[in-house]
XYZ file of N, CA and C in Angstrom:
285
model
N -119.053 21.959 -29.540
C -117.897 21.058 -28.892
C -116.729 21.904 -28.944
N -116.013 22.324 -28.036
C -114.877 22.841 -27.723
C -113.796 21.889 -27.517
N -112.557 22.211 -28.017
C -111.390 21.293 -27.855
C -110.994 21.423 -26.421
N -110.194 20.613 -25.626
C -109.539 21.067 -24.529
C -108.013 21.020 -24.801
N -107.718 22.101 -24.274
C -106.035 22.285 -24.565
C -105.578 21.557 -23.340
N -104.211 20.585 -24.421
C -103.069 19.907 -23.503
C -102.604 20.606 -22.524
N -102.439 20.113 -21.190
C -101.662 20.677 -19.966
C -100.224 20.547 -20.523
N -99.491 21.638 -19.628
C -97.986 21.532 -19.995
C -97.304 20.538 -19.602
N -97.673 19.641 -18.708
C -97.294 18.692 -17.831
C -97.400 17.428 -18.779
N -98.403 17.478 -19.783
C -98.473 16.269 -20.356
C -98.054 16.451 -21.784
N -97.869 17.820 -22.307
C -97.184 17.837 -23.396
C -95.825 17.689 -23.344
N -95.110 18.166 -22.066
C -93.704 17.798 -21.874
C -93.328 16.201 -21.806
N -94.464 15.658 -21.172
C -94.438 13.960 -20.891
C -94.373 13.383 -22.290
N -94.726 13.961 -23.438
C -94.926 13.705 -24.887
C -93.497 13.980 -25.428
N -93.324 15.138 -25.105
C -92.470 15.942 -26.019
C -90.844 15.518 -25.426
N -90.633 15.400 -24.418
C -89.051 14.988 -23.950
C -88.869 13.485 -24.424
N -89.646 12.524 -24.216
C -89.195 11.036 -24.860
C -89.058 11.284 -26.519
N -89.985 12.027 -26.979
C -89.835 11.828 -28.421
C -88.521 12.743 -29.004
N -88.404 13.648 -28.185
C -86.687 14.486 -28.573
C -85.690 13.392 -27.989
N -85.813 12.922 -26.916
C -84.739 11.912 -26.718
C -84.444 10.944 -27.672
N -85.505 10.122 -28.163
C -85.582 9.151 -29.316
C -84.909 9.854 -30.590
N -85.304 11.182 -30.874
C -84.698 11.417 -32.234
C -83.060 11.972 -31.892
N -82.723 12.312 -30.618
C -81.703 12.539 -30.194
C -80.633 11.458 -30.237
N -81.001 10.317 -29.775
C -80.362 8.993 -29.786
C -80.122 8.352 -31.171
N -81.279 8.650 -32.146
C -81.253 8.363 -33.194
C -80.135 8.812 -34.171
N -80.281 10.088 -34.002
C -79.085 10.897 -34.579
C -77.687 10.842 -34.279
N -77.531 10.677 -33.053
C -76.105 10.026 -32.498
C -75.587 8.908 -33.068
N -76.547 7.928 -32.997
C -76.115 6.466 -33.690
C -76.132 6.568 -35.102
N -76.840 7.233 -35.873
C -76.707 7.286 -37.421
C -75.326 8.094 -37.502
N -74.891 8.828 -36.787
C -73.740 9.949 -36.992
C -72.357 9.035 -36.980
N -72.463 7.947 -35.559
C -71.534 7.065 -35.514
C -71.406 6.138 -36.607
N -72.491 5.382 -36.929
C -72.340 4.777 -38.142
C -71.860 5.318 -39.345
N -72.388 6.506 -39.761
C -71.880 7.050 -40.900
C -70.536 7.235 -40.874
N -69.917 7.561 -39.692
C -68.456 7.854 -39.635
C -67.683 6.585 -39.662
N -68.149 5.249 -39.092
C -67.638 4.175 -39.191
C -67.482 3.680 -40.658
N -68.764 3.888 -41.430
C -68.648 3.172 -42.975
C -68.446 4.436 -43.670
N -67.835 5.519 -43.552
C -67.606 6.509 -44.429
C -66.903 6.185 -46.031
N -65.940 5.140 -46.001
C -65.496 4.634 -47.237
C -66.529 3.910 -47.846
N -67.364 3.205 -47.353
C -68.322 2.295 -48.021
C -69.708 3.226 -48.488
N -69.685 4.284 -47.738
C -70.848 5.178 -48.395
C -70.541 6.029 -49.422
N -68.994 6.339 -49.443
C -68.517 7.167 -50.480
C -68.377 6.380 -51.875
N -68.086 5.157 -51.540
C -67.908 4.009 -52.854
C -69.528 3.888 -53.254
N -70.402 3.433 -52.601
C -71.717 3.359 -52.943
C -72.370 4.749 -53.595
N -71.878 5.988 -53.419
C -72.364 7.224 -54.064
C -71.190 7.608 -54.827
N -70.567 6.576 -55.527
C -69.495 6.965 -56.483
C -68.409 8.214 -56.112
N -68.342 8.654 -55.011
C -67.569 9.694 -54.641
C -65.987 9.444 -54.570
N -65.235 10.018 -55.268
C -63.953 10.007 -55.611
C -63.225 10.772 -54.071
N -62.385 9.826 -53.366
C -61.879 10.362 -52.354
C -60.458 10.669 -52.194
N -60.064 10.378 -53.527
C -58.511 10.743 -53.947
C -58.191 10.459 -55.392
N -57.259 11.278 -55.652
C -56.762 11.547 -57.058
C -55.351 11.100 -57.360
N -55.004 10.368 -58.231
C -53.554 9.881 -58.639
C -53.113 10.783 -59.711
N -52.087 11.600 -59.292
C -51.382 12.533 -60.422
C -50.185 12.026 -60.941
N -49.948 11.846 -62.029
C -48.484 11.389 -62.346
C -47.636 12.600 -62.270
N -46.307 12.123 -62.124
C -44.968 12.940 -61.923
C -44.751 14.162 -62.972
N -45.185 13.576 -64.301
C -44.782 14.280 -65.247
C -46.036 15.399 -65.776
N -47.024 15.203 -65.035
C -48.340 15.875 -65.348
C -48.352 17.389 -64.862
N -48.045 18.243 -65.748
C -47.970 19.851 -65.361
C -49.203 20.408 -65.169
N -50.133 19.801 -65.890
C -51.618 20.800 -65.560
C -52.201 20.143 -64.344
N -51.814 19.154 -63.778
C -52.474 18.909 -62.231
C -52.025 20.050 -61.132
N -53.000 20.469 -60.521
C -52.904 21.347 -59.325
C -52.778 20.509 -58.020
N -51.447 20.488 -57.756
C -51.255 19.549 -56.530
C -50.880 20.442 -55.462
N -51.234 21.871 -55.363
C -51.099 22.266 -54.040
C -52.133 22.876 -53.484
N -52.640 22.411 -52.179
C -53.713 22.519 -51.544
C -54.113 23.642 -51.128
N -53.083 24.348 -50.526
C -53.383 25.563 -49.852
C -52.327 26.684 -50.448
N -52.405 27.367 -51.721
C -51.651 28.185 -52.245
C -51.764 29.299 -51.459
N -50.432 29.965 -51.293
C -50.249 31.349 -50.487
C -50.595 32.698 -51.080
N -50.869 33.713 -50.584
C -51.382 34.805 -51.091
C -50.069 35.640 -51.361
N -48.684 35.468 -50.586
C -47.649 35.832 -50.368
C -46.523 35.232 -51.130
N -45.610 35.994 -51.769
C -44.491 35.488 -52.388
C -43.230 35.156 -51.396
N -42.929 35.720 -50.396
C -41.979 35.373 -49.619
C -42.529 35.446 -47.920
N -41.481 34.493 -47.169
C -42.220 34.387 -45.749
C -42.002 35.573 -45.193
N -41.314 36.510 -45.528
C -41.193 37.843 -44.939
C -42.398 38.788 -45.331
N -43.085 38.592 -46.321
C -44.401 39.346 -46.712
C -45.339 38.833 -45.611
N -45.295 37.744 -45.499
C -46.417 36.939 -44.704
C -46.027 37.377 -43.142
N -44.996 37.529 -42.806
C -44.853 37.719 -41.480
C -45.127 39.281 -41.224
N -44.826 40.046 -42.202
C -44.910 41.476 -42.254
C -46.616 41.836 -42.112
N -47.394 40.968 -42.623
C -48.857 41.039 -42.801
C -49.599 40.642 -41.582
N -49.007 39.543 -40.905
C -49.383 38.921 -39.816
C -48.911 40.040 -38.568
N -47.995 40.574 -38.652
C -47.628 41.843 -37.797
C -48.677 42.946 -37.788
N -49.010 43.315 -38.927
C -50.044 44.310 -39.326
C -51.670 43.921 -38.775
N -51.715 42.746 -39.017
C -52.876 42.383 -38.433
C -53.237 42.174 -36.928
N -51.778 41.855 -36.432
C -51.819 41.952 -34.914
C -52.268 43.209 -34.430
N -51.443 44.287 -35.056
C -51.562 45.574 -34.555
C -52.929 46.428 -34.668
N -53.675 45.623 -35.804
C -54.925 46.124 -36.014
C -55.741 45.640 -34.815
N -55.700 44.206 -34.520
C -56.384 43.840 -33.396
C -56.560 44.379 -32.117
N -55.127 44.608 -31.854
C -54.541 45.468 -30.688
C -55.428 46.703 -30.620
N -55.405 47.460 -31.644
C -55.948 48.769 -31.965
C -57.273 48.647 -31.678
N -58.412 47.838 -32.119
C -59.604 47.515 -32.197
C -60.016 46.987 -30.485
N -59.121 46.398 -29.813
C -59.356 45.847 -28.551
C -59.227 46.823 -27.549
N -58.204 47.825 -27.813
C -58.224 48.808 -26.722
C -59.390 50.032 -27.062
N -59.828 50.266 -28.245
C -60.955 50.896 -28.550
C -62.036 50.310 -27.794
N -62.414 49.040 -27.779
C -63.365 48.307 -27.129
C -63.355 48.246 -25.570
N -62.241 48.351 -25.002
C -61.625 48.462 -23.679
C -62.092 49.613 -23.280
N -61.579 50.616 -24.027
C -62.190 52.292 -23.555
C -63.560 52.308 -23.613
N -64.221 51.835 -24.594
C -65.837 52.138 -24.483
C -66.389 51.205 -23.365
């Protein structure tokens, strides 16, 4: 006894509603997770903030430390990056 193959139209008639339900469930779950993110973080015991005392020198309070000592070094580096990007763009245009 050989199995009959499912036709493409029947397969699509099953696949499209299933994928639609999965998409709708994902959108609703994402929305609920964003609305209740504080409650979810508390449930999983995830700390969302840390209180640092003023006299505590061991705490790192700088979020994004700079690789440059002065603003002039940063400006010079950004200028060099822009020149490099321009050179590479010109090479791409020529090719």
